[in-house]
Structure formats: structure tokens, C-alpha cells
Short mmCIF file of C-alpha atoms and ligand atoms in Angstrom, two decimals:
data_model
loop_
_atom_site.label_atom_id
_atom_site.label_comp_id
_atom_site.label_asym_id
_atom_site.label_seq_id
_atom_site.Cartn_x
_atom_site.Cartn_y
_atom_site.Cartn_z
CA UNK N 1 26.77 2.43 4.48
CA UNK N 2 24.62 0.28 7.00
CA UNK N 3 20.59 0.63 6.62
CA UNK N 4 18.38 -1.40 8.96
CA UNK N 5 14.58 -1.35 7.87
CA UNK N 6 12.08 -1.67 10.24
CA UNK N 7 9.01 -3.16 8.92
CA UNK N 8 5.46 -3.60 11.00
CA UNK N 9 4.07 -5.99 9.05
CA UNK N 10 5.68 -9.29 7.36
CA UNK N 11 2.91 -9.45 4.75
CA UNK N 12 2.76 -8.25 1.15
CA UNK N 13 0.71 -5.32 1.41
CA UNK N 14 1.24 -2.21 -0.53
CA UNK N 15 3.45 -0.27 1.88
CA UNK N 16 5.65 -3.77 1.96
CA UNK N 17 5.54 -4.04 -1.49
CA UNK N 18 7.09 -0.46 -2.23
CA UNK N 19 9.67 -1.14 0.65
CA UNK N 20 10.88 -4.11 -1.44
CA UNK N 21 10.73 -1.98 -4.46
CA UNK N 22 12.98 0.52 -2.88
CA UNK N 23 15.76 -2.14 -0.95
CA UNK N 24 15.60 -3.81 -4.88
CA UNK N 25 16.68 -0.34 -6.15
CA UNK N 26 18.79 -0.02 -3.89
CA UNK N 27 20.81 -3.18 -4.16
CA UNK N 28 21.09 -2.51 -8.00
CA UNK N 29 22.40 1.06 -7.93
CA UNK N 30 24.35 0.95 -4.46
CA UNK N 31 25.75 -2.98 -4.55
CA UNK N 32 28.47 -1.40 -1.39
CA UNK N 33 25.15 -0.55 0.86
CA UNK N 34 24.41 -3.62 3.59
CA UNK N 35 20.65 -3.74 3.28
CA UNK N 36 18.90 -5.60 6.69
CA UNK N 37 15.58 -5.80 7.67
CA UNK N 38 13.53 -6.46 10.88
CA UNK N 39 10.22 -7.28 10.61
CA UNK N 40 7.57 -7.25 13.53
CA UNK N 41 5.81 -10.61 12.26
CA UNK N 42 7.41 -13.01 10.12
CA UNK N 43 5.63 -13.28 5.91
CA UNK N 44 6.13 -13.48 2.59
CA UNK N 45 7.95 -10.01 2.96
CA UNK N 46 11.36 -11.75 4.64
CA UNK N 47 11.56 -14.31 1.68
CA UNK N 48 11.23 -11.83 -1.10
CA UNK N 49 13.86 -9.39 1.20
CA UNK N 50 16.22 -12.38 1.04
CA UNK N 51 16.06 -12.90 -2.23
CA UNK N 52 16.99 -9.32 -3.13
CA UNK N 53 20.23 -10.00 -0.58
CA UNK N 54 18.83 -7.98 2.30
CA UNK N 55 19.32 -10.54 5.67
CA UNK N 56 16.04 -10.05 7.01
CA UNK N 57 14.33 -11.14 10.53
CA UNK N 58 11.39 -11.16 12.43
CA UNK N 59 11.43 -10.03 15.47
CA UNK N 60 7.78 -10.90 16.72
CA UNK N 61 5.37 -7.90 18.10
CA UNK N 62 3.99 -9.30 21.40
CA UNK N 63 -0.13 -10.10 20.49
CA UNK N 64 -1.03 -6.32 22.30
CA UNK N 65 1.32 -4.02 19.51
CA UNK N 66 0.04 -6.60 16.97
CA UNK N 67 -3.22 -5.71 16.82
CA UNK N 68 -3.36 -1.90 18.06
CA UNK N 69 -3.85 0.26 15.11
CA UNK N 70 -6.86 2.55 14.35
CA UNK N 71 -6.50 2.73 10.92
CA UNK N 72 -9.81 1.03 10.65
CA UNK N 73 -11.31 3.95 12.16
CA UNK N 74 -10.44 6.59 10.12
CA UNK N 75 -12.20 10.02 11.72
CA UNK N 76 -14.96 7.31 13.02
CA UNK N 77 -16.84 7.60 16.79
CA UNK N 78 -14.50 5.44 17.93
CA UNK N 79 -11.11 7.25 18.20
CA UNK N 80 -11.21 8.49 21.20
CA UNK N 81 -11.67 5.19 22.96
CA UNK N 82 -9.13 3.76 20.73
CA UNK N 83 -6.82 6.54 20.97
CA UNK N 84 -7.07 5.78 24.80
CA UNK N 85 -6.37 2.20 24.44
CA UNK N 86 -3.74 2.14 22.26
CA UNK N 87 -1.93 4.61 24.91
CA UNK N 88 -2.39 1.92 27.13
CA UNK N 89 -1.71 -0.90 24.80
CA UNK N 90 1.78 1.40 24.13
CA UNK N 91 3.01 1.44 27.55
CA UNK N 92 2.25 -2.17 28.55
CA UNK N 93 5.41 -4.53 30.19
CA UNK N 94 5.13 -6.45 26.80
CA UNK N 95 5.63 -3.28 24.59
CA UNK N 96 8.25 -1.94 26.90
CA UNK N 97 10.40 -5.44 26.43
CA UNK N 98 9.67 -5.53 22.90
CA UNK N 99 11.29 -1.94 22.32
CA UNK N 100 14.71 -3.41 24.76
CA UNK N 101 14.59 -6.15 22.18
CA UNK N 102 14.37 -4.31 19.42
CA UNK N 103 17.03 -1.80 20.95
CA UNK N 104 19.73 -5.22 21.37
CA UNK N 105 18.87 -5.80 18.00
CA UNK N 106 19.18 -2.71 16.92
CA UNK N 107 22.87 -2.18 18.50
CA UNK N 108 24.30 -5.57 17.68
CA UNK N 109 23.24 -4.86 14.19
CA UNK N 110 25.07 -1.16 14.32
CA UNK N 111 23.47 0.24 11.22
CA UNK N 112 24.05 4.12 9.84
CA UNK N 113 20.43 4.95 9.46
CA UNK N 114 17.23 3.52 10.27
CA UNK N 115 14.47 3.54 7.89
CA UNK N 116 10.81 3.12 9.34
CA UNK N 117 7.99 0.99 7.15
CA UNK N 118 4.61 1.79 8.93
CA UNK N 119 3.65 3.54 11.81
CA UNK N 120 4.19 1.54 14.88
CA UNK N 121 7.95 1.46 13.44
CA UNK N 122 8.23 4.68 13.46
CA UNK N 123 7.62 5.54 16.80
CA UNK N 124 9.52 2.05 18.19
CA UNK N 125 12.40 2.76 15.69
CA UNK N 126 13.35 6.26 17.70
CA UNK N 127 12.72 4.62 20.64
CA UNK N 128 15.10 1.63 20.27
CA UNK N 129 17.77 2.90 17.68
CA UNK N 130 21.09 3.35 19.09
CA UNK N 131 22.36 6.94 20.35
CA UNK N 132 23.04 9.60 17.42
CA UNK N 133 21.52 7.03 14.24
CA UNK N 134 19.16 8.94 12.24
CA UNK N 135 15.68 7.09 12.09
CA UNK N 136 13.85 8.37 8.73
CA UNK N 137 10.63 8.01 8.84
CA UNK N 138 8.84 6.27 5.55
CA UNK N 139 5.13 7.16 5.50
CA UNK N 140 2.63 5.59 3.43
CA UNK N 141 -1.00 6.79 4.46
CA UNK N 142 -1.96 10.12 6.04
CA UNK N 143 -1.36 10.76 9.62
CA UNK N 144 -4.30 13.39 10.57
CA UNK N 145 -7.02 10.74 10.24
CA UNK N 146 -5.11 8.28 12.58
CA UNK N 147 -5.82 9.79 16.06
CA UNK N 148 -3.38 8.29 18.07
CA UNK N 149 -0.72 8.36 15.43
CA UNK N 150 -0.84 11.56 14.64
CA UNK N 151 -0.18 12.30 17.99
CA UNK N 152 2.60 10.64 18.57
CA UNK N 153 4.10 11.26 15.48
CA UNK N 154 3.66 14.88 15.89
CA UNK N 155 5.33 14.12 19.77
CA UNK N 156 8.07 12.46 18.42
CA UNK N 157 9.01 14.43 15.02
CA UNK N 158 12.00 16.05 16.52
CA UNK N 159 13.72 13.25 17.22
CA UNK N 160 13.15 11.72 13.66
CA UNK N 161 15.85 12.70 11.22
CA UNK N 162 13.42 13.35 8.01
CA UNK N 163 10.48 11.75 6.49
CA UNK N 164 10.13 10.13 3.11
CA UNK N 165 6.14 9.94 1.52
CA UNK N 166 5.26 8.46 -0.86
CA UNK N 167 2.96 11.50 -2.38
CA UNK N 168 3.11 14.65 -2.22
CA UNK N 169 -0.42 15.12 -1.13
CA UNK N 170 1.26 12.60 2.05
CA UNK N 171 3.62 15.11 2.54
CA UNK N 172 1.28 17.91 2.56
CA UNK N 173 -0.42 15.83 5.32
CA UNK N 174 2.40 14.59 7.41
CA UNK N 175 3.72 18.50 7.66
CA UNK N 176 0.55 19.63 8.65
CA UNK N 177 -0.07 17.07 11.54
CA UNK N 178 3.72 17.33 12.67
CA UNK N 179 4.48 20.97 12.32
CA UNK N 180 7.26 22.47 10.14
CA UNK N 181 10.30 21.18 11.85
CA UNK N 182 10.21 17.70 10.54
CA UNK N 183 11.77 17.38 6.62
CA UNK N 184 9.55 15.58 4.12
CA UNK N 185 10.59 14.58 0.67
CA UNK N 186 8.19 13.25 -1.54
CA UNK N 187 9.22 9.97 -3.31
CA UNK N 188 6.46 8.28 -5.36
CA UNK N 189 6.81 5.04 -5.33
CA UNK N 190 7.81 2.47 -8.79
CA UNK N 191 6.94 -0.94 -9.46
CA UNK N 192 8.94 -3.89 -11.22
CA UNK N 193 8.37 -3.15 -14.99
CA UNK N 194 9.46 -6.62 -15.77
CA UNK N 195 6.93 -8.06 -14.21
CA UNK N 196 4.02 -5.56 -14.53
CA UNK N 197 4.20 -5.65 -18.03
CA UNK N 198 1.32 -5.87 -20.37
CA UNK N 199 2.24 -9.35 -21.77
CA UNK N 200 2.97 -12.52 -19.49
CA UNK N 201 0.94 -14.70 -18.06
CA UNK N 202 -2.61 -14.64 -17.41
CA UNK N 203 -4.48 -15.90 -14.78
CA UNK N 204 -7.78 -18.19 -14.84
CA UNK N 205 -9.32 -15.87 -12.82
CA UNK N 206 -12.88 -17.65 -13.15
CA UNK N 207 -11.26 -21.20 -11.82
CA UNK N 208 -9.52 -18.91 -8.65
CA UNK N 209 -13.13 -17.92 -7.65
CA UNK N 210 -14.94 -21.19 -8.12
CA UNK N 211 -16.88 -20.12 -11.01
CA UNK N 212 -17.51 -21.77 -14.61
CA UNK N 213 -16.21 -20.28 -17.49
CA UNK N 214 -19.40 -17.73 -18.59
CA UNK N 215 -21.18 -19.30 -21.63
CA UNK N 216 -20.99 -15.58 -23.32
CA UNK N 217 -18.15 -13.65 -23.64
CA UNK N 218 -18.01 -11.08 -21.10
CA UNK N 219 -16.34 -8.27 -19.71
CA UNK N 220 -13.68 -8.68 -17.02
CA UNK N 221 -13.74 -5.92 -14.31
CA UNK N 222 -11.51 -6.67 -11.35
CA UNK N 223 -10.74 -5.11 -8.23
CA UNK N 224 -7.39 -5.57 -6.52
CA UNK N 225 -7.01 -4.52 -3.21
CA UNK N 226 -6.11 -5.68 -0.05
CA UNK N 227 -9.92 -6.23 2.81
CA UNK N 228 -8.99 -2.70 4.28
CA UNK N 229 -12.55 -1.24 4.34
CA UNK N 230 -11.82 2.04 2.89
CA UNK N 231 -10.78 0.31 -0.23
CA UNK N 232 -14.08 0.72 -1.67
CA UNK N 233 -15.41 -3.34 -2.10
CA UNK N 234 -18.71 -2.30 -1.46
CA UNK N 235 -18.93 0.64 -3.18
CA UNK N 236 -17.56 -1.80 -6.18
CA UNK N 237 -20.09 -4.66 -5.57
CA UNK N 238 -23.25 -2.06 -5.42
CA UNK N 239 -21.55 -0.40 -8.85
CA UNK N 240 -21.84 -4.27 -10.54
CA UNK N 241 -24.86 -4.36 -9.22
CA UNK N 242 -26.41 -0.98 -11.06
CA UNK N 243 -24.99 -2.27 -14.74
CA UNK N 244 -28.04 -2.46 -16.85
CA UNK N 245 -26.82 -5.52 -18.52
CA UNK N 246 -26.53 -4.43 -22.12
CA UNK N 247 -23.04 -5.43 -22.16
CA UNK N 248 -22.07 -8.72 -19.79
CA UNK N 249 -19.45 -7.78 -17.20
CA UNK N 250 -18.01 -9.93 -14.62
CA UNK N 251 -16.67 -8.77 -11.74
CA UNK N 252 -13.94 -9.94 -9.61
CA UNK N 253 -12.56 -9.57 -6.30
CA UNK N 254 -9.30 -10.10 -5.59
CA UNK N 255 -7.48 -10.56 -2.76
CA UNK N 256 -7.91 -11.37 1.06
CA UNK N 257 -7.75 -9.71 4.76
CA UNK N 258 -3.79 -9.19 5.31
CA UNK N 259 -2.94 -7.63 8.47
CA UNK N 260 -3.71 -8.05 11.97
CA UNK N 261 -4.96 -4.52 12.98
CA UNK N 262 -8.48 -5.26 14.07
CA UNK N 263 -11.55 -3.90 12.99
CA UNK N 264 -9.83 -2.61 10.21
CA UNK N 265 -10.87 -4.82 7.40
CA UNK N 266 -13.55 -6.51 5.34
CA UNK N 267 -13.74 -11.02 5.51
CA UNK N 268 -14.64 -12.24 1.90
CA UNK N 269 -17.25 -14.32 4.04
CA UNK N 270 -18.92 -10.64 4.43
CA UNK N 271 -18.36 -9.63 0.87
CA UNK N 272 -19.98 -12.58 -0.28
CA UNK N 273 -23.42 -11.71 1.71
CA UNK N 274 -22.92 -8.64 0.33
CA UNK N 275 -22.73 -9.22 -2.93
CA UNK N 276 -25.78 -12.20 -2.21
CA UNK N 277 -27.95 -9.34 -1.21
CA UNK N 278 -27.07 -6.77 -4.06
CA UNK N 279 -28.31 -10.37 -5.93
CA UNK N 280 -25.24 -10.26 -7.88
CA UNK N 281 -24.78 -13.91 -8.62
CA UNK N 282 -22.24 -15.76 -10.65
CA UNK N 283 -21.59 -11.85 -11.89
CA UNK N 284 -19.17 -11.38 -9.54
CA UNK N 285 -16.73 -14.00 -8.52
CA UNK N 286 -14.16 -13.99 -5.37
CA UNK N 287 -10.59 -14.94 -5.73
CA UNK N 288 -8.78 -14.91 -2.23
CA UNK N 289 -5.51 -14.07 -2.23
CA UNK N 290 -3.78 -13.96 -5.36
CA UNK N 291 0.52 -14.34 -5.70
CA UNK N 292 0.86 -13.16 -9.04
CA UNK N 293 -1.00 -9.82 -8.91
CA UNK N 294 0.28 -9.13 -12.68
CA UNK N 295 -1.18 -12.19 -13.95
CA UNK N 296 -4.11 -10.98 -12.78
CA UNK N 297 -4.26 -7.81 -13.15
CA UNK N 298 -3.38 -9.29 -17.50
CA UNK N 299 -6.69 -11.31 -17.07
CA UNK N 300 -8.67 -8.19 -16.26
CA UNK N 301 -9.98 -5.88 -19.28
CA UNK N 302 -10.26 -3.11 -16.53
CA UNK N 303 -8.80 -2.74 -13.04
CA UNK N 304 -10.91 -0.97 -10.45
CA UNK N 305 -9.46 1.32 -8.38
CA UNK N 306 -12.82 2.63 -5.72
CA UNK N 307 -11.13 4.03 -2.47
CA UNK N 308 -13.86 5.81 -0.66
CA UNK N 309 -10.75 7.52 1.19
CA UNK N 310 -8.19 9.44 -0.90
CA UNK N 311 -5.76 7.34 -1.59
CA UNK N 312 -2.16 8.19 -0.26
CA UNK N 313 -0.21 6.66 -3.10
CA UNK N 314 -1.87 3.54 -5.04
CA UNK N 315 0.45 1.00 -5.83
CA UNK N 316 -2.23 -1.13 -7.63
CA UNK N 317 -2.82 1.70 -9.84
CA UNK N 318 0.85 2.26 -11.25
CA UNK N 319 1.04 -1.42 -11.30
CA UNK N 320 -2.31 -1.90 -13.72
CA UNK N 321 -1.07 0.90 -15.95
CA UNK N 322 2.09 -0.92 -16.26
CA UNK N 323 0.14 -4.02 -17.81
CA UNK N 324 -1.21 -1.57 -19.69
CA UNK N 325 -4.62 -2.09 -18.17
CA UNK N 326 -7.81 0.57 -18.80
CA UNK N 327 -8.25 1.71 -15.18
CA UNK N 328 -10.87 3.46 -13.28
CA UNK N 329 -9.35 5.64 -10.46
CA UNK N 330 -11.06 7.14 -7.17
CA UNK N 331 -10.23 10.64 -7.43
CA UNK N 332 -8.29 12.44 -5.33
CA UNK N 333 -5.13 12.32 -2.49
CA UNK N 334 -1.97 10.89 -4.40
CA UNK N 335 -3.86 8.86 -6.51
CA UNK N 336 -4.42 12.07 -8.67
CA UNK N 337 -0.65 12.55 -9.13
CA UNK N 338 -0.09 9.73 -10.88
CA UNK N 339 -2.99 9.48 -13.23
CA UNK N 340 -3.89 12.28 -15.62
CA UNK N 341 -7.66 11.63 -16.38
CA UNK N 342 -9.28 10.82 -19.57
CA UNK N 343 -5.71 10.15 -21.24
CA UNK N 344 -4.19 7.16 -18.92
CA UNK N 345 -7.44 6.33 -16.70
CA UNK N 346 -11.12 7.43 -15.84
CA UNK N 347 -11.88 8.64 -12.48
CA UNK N 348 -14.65 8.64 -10.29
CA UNK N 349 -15.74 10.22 -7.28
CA UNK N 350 -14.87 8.14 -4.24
CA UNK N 351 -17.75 6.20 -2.71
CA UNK N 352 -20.21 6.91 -5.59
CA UNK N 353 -21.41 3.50 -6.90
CA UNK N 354 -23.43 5.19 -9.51
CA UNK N 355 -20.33 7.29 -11.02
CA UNK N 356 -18.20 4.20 -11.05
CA UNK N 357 -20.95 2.36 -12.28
CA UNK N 358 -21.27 4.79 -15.62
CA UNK N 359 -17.47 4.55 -15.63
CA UNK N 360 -17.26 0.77 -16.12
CA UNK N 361 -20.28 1.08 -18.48
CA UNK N 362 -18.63 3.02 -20.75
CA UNK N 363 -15.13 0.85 -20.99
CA UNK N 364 -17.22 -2.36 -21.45
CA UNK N 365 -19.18 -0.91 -24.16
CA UNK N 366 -15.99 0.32 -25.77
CA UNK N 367 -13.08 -1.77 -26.44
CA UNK N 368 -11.52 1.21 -28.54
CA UNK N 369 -11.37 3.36 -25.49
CA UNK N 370 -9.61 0.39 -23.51
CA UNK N 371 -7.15 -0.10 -26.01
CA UNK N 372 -6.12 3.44 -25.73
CA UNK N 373 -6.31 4.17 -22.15
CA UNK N 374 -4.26 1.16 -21.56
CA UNK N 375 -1.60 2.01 -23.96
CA UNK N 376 -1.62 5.34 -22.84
CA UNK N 377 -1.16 3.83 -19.36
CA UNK N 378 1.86 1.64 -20.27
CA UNK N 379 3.57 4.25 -21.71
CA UNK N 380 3.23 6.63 -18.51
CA UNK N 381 3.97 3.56 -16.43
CA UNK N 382 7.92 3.70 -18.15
CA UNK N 383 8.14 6.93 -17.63
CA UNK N 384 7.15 7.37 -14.11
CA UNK N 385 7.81 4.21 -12.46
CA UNK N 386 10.63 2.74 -13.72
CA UNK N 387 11.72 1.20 -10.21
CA UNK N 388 16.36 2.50 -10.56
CA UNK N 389 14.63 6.30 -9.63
CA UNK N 390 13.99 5.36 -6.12
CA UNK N 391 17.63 4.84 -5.48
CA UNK N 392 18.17 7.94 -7.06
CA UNK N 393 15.99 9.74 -5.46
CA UNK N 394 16.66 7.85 -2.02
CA UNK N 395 20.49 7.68 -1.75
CA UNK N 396 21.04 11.54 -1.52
CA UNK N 397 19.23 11.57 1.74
CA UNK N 398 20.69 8.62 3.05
CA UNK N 399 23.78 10.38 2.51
CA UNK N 400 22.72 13.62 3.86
CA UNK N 401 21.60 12.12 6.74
CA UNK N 402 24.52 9.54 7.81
CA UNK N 403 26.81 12.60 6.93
CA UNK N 404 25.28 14.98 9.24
CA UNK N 405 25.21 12.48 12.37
CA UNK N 406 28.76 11.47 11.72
C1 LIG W 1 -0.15 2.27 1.62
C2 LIG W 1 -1.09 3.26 0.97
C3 LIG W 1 -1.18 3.04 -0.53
C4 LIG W 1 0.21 2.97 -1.14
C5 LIG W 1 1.09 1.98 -0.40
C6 LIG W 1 2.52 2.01 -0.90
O1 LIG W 1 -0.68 1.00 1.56
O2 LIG W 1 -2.37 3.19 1.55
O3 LIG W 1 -1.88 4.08 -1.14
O4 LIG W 1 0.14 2.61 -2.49
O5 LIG W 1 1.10 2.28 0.97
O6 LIG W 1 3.13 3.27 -0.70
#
């Protein structure tokens, strides 16, 4: 069996990440499957594909389908106009050559099922797959807040073969916005255990931001996260800033803007003024973009998870509990599948600086508690998100799939 994956983005984000996860599953349980990948911007994404054996491409999105997206305006004033835009932006010469390119690609490549990574893909992949190939749809973030996505999705469900998500609570979502006629099986997603593991290497986290070692031991609190705004950095930043200091913490923030949507994300530059304003000092310190999350993540005595969204999935958060981190969580969406509060993590309620603010409180003040929650976390980390499921779970709709077009 032939898959061809069709990726938006070339960087290491989350959904990117989890693709890998899944082709790296894939290639260990199903060695017979050829594994190829187009990408619509070339990244770090094609060199890890290659590594796993998957030939991988980029096959460049012309600037306009680059940087239409409205997933910085989740639900905000400004879908409408966007919504109208990226319509345009859709239909534009460059768009319509980009989908005849894809479509060349597509056929020359002759692949048994198409599987779509973000939602430009998805709606390009039915457009430019070859006559009878099932595309399947793999969605990573909810659809109903996404004006213009949402309606094409829900325009174009028919024609897609099924849908993977990576929650449940995604699913819910995606049948909702595209009716009952499209198939949706939940998949969570899994992470490489061998790397997120609690020991390995650590990182000098304090060096990455430009910072000198504190003179006092202190508390590490870190949050990992790509600049999307609803991840919650601000929310995070005012929470440091509301610590009453009986305990030192340090806060970090890690990682840098990723994708080319625009609008949609936060510039450290911004943070930074932020965080100068909240008058938070050499307590917080900025990292950019870090390669070894895990290392990391291992020089963190708590991760940070502060979506002021619900979170579809939350890669960041099976990954910390796999280094056995203690973890606060932003309640809610599939976030709250995958944690069960007060045993493996804390939660919080999403946006409130003052909840997460108490929640970090009460892990500095308590190294007991970490210990346990990340232990706790570790273990449920084996058990849920040990990465050979995904082929499992995958290959029976692959096959259900290619066998009903055949
Ligand atoms: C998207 C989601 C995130 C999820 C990731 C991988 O980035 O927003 O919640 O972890 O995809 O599925």
C-alpha cells in the first residue's frame, strides 16, 4: 500500500510533530507500506520524514495560500472580513496552479490513499488527488471556530473518505460543523518514549535565555509552546507575575513564532515588553526556539500548560508527563482526556492568571507533590502513548479505505 501525506506546513509544530509520530509507527509495524510526503513549504519536518524512510518534498504554497489562515482569529470581529478574503485568496490564478501542481504530483506519485496534515491540505488534497483515491482527512484543532474552514470543510466532507482527530472532543467538533455523513475516528496522538523520558539530557535553560545562573536556588517553571496567541503566554507571564515570592520561581519561555499564518501569533520581542511591564525581570527568562524539547522540558521542575482556548489534543502535555514532569494543565477540550487531575497533573481554568498562579504556588512550595505527580505522569505516559498504537489504530482504516475504492 501507497500513502502520500500532505502536509501545510514544513515546520515542527505540534500537528507536524504527531504526523511524524504516526509515519514512524507506521514504518515500524507496516515495513511493506511506501510512506511519501509533500509538504507546502520546505522545514525541519522533510529531514526528520527522511530519516524515518518516508521520500518527502516540498512543493512550495505560492506567498497568497501561505499566509491565509484565520486561525489567529478564533470567533474574533474579524472573520467575516477574513472569511471573505481567504475566498478570494482561494480562488486566485496562483492557488488554481498550485492545486494542477499538486494534482501532477499527485498522479505521478499514484498513491492508494491520501492523508491530509492541516487544513489547507485538506481541502487542496480532494481537489488535486487523482480520480477514485480516498483523501482522509487528519484534523488537529476544531473546525467551528475557523470561519472559513469550517465552511469549506463542511462543503467538501462528502468527497473526503473519513476523518482521523486527534481527540475525541475534535471529533465531537468536526461532526458537528460537517454534519453526520463524514466518518471520524478518534486517534489520540503518542510521542517517542525514548526520547521523552524522564532521564537524558538537560538543558541550560538559563544560558538559552541570556540569563545568569540565579544566586538562590529556585524553582523552574517553563512554558513550551509554539507563539500561537491562544497558547496562553500572557496569561503565564501575568501568573509569574502574581507569585508572592515566598518561594523563588523562574519562569521560562520556550519556543518561537513557527508558521506563516498572519496575525496568528505572539513575537518574543512582544513578550518581552510584556513581561517588562508586568516588571517581571530576570524572573522570567526567554529561550527562542528550542531543538531538544525533552531536554528541556528535563530542566523544568514544572511544565506549564495555559491555553486560554481548549486545547484540541496537547502534544506538549503527553510529552512532559513522559519526562515525568509535574504539569499544570488548562482545563478542558482534549486536553482533559489525557490528564486525570490531581493524580497525573493540576489543572486550571483557561485564561485565569490567578488560578494558575495558586497552581504553580503550590508545586514550588512542595517538592513532595512534584515527585508524585510526575511519577504518576510517567507511568500514564507508557500506558497511553506508547507511539506502535497509532499504527494499530491507523492501519485498519487505511485498509478499509483502499479496500472500498478498489
Ligand atoms: C495541533 C493542536 C494541538 C495538538 C497538535 C497535535 O497543534 O492544536 O492541541 O497537540 O495539533 O495533534
Amino acid at each position: 500500500m501507497k500513502i502520500v501525506y500532505l502536509s501545510v506546513s514544513g515546520q515542527l509544530g505540534g500537528a507536524e510533530r504527531a504526523l511524524l509520530d504516526f509515519m514512524a509507527s507506521l514504518r515500524a509495524a507496516q515495513p511493506r507500506m511506501t510512506l511519501e510526503l509533500v509538504a507546502g513549504a520546505d522545514g525541519a519536518l522533510l529531514a526528520e520524514a527522511r530519516a524515518l524512510g518516508v521520500a518527502a518534498r516540498a512543493l512550495a504554497f505560492p506567498r497568497v495560500l501561505a499566509r491565509l489562515g484565520d486561525a489567529g482569529v478564533r470567533g474574533g470581529g474579524k472573520s467575516r472580513l477574513l472569511g471573505t478574503l481567504g475566498r478570494a485568496s482561494l480562488s486566485t490564478p496562483a492557488a488554481a496552479l498550485y492545486t494542477r501542481r499538486l494534482r501532477e504530483a499527485l498522479a505521478a506519485s499514484a498513491p492508494d490513499l491520501v492523508h491530509t496534515n492541516g487544513f489547507k491540505m485538506h481541502a487542496l488534497g480532494l481537489w488535486a488527488a487523482p480520480p477514485g483515491v480516498p483523501v482522509l482527512w487528519h484534523v488537529h484543532d476544531y473546525v467551528s471556530p475557523r470561519p472559513l474552514m469550517a465552511r469549506l470543510m463542511r462543503a467538501q466532507a462528502r468527497r473526503c473518505a473519513a476523518a482521523v482527530a486527534n481527540s475525541s472532543s475534535v471529533a465531537d467538533d468536526l461532526r458537528a460543523a460537517c454534519g453526520p455523513g463524514l466518518r471520524v475516528y478518534p486517534i489520540h496522538n503518542a510521542v517517542d518514549l525514548v526520547r521523552f523520558s524522564p532521564a537524558g539530557s538537560v538543558l541550560d535553560l538559563d544560558s538559552r535565555a541570556g540569563l545568569a545562573a540565579p544566586a538562590h536556588p529556585v524553582v523552574r517553571v517553563g512554558l513550551v509552546a509554539t507563539m500561537a496567541r491562544w497558547k496562553g503566554h500572557e496569561v503565564f507571564l501575568r501568573a509569574l507575575a502574581r507569585l508572592d515570592g515566598d518561594v523563588p520561581v523562574r519562569g521560562y519561555i520556550v519556543g518561537d513564532a513557527l508558521y506563516q499564518t498572519a496575525g496568528s501569533q505572539h513575537s518574543v520581542a512582544e513578550l518581552r515588553r510584556t513581561a517588562q511591564r508586568l516588571g517581571l525581570g530576570e524572573r522570567v527568562g526567554f529561550t527562542g526556539f528550542v531543538e531538544d524539547a525533552a531536554a528541556a522540558m528535563r530542566a523544568l521542575d514544572v511544565v506549564v500548560h495555559a491555553s486560554t482556548q481548549p486545547e484540541p489534543f496537547g502534544l506538549v502535555i503527553a510529552e512532559a508527563m513522559a519526562c515525568g514532569r509535574a504539569l499544570v494543565v488548562s482545563k478542558g477540550g482534549g486536553a482533559a482526556e489525557i490528564v486525570t487531575p490531581g493524580e497525573d497533573a493540576l489543572v486550571h481554568e483557561p485564561g485565569s492568571a490567578a488560578e494558575l498562579a495558586a497552581r504553580i504556588g503550590e508545586l514550588a512550595r512542595d517538592p513532595a507533590l512534584r515527585a508524585a505527580l510526575g511519577a504518576r505522569a510517567a507511568q500514564s505516559a507508557r500506558r497511553r502513548f506508547a507511539r506502535d498504537r497509532l499504527a494499530r489504530e491507523l492501519t485498519p482504516i487505511y485498509r478499509m479505505l483502499t479496500v472500498k475504492a478498489a
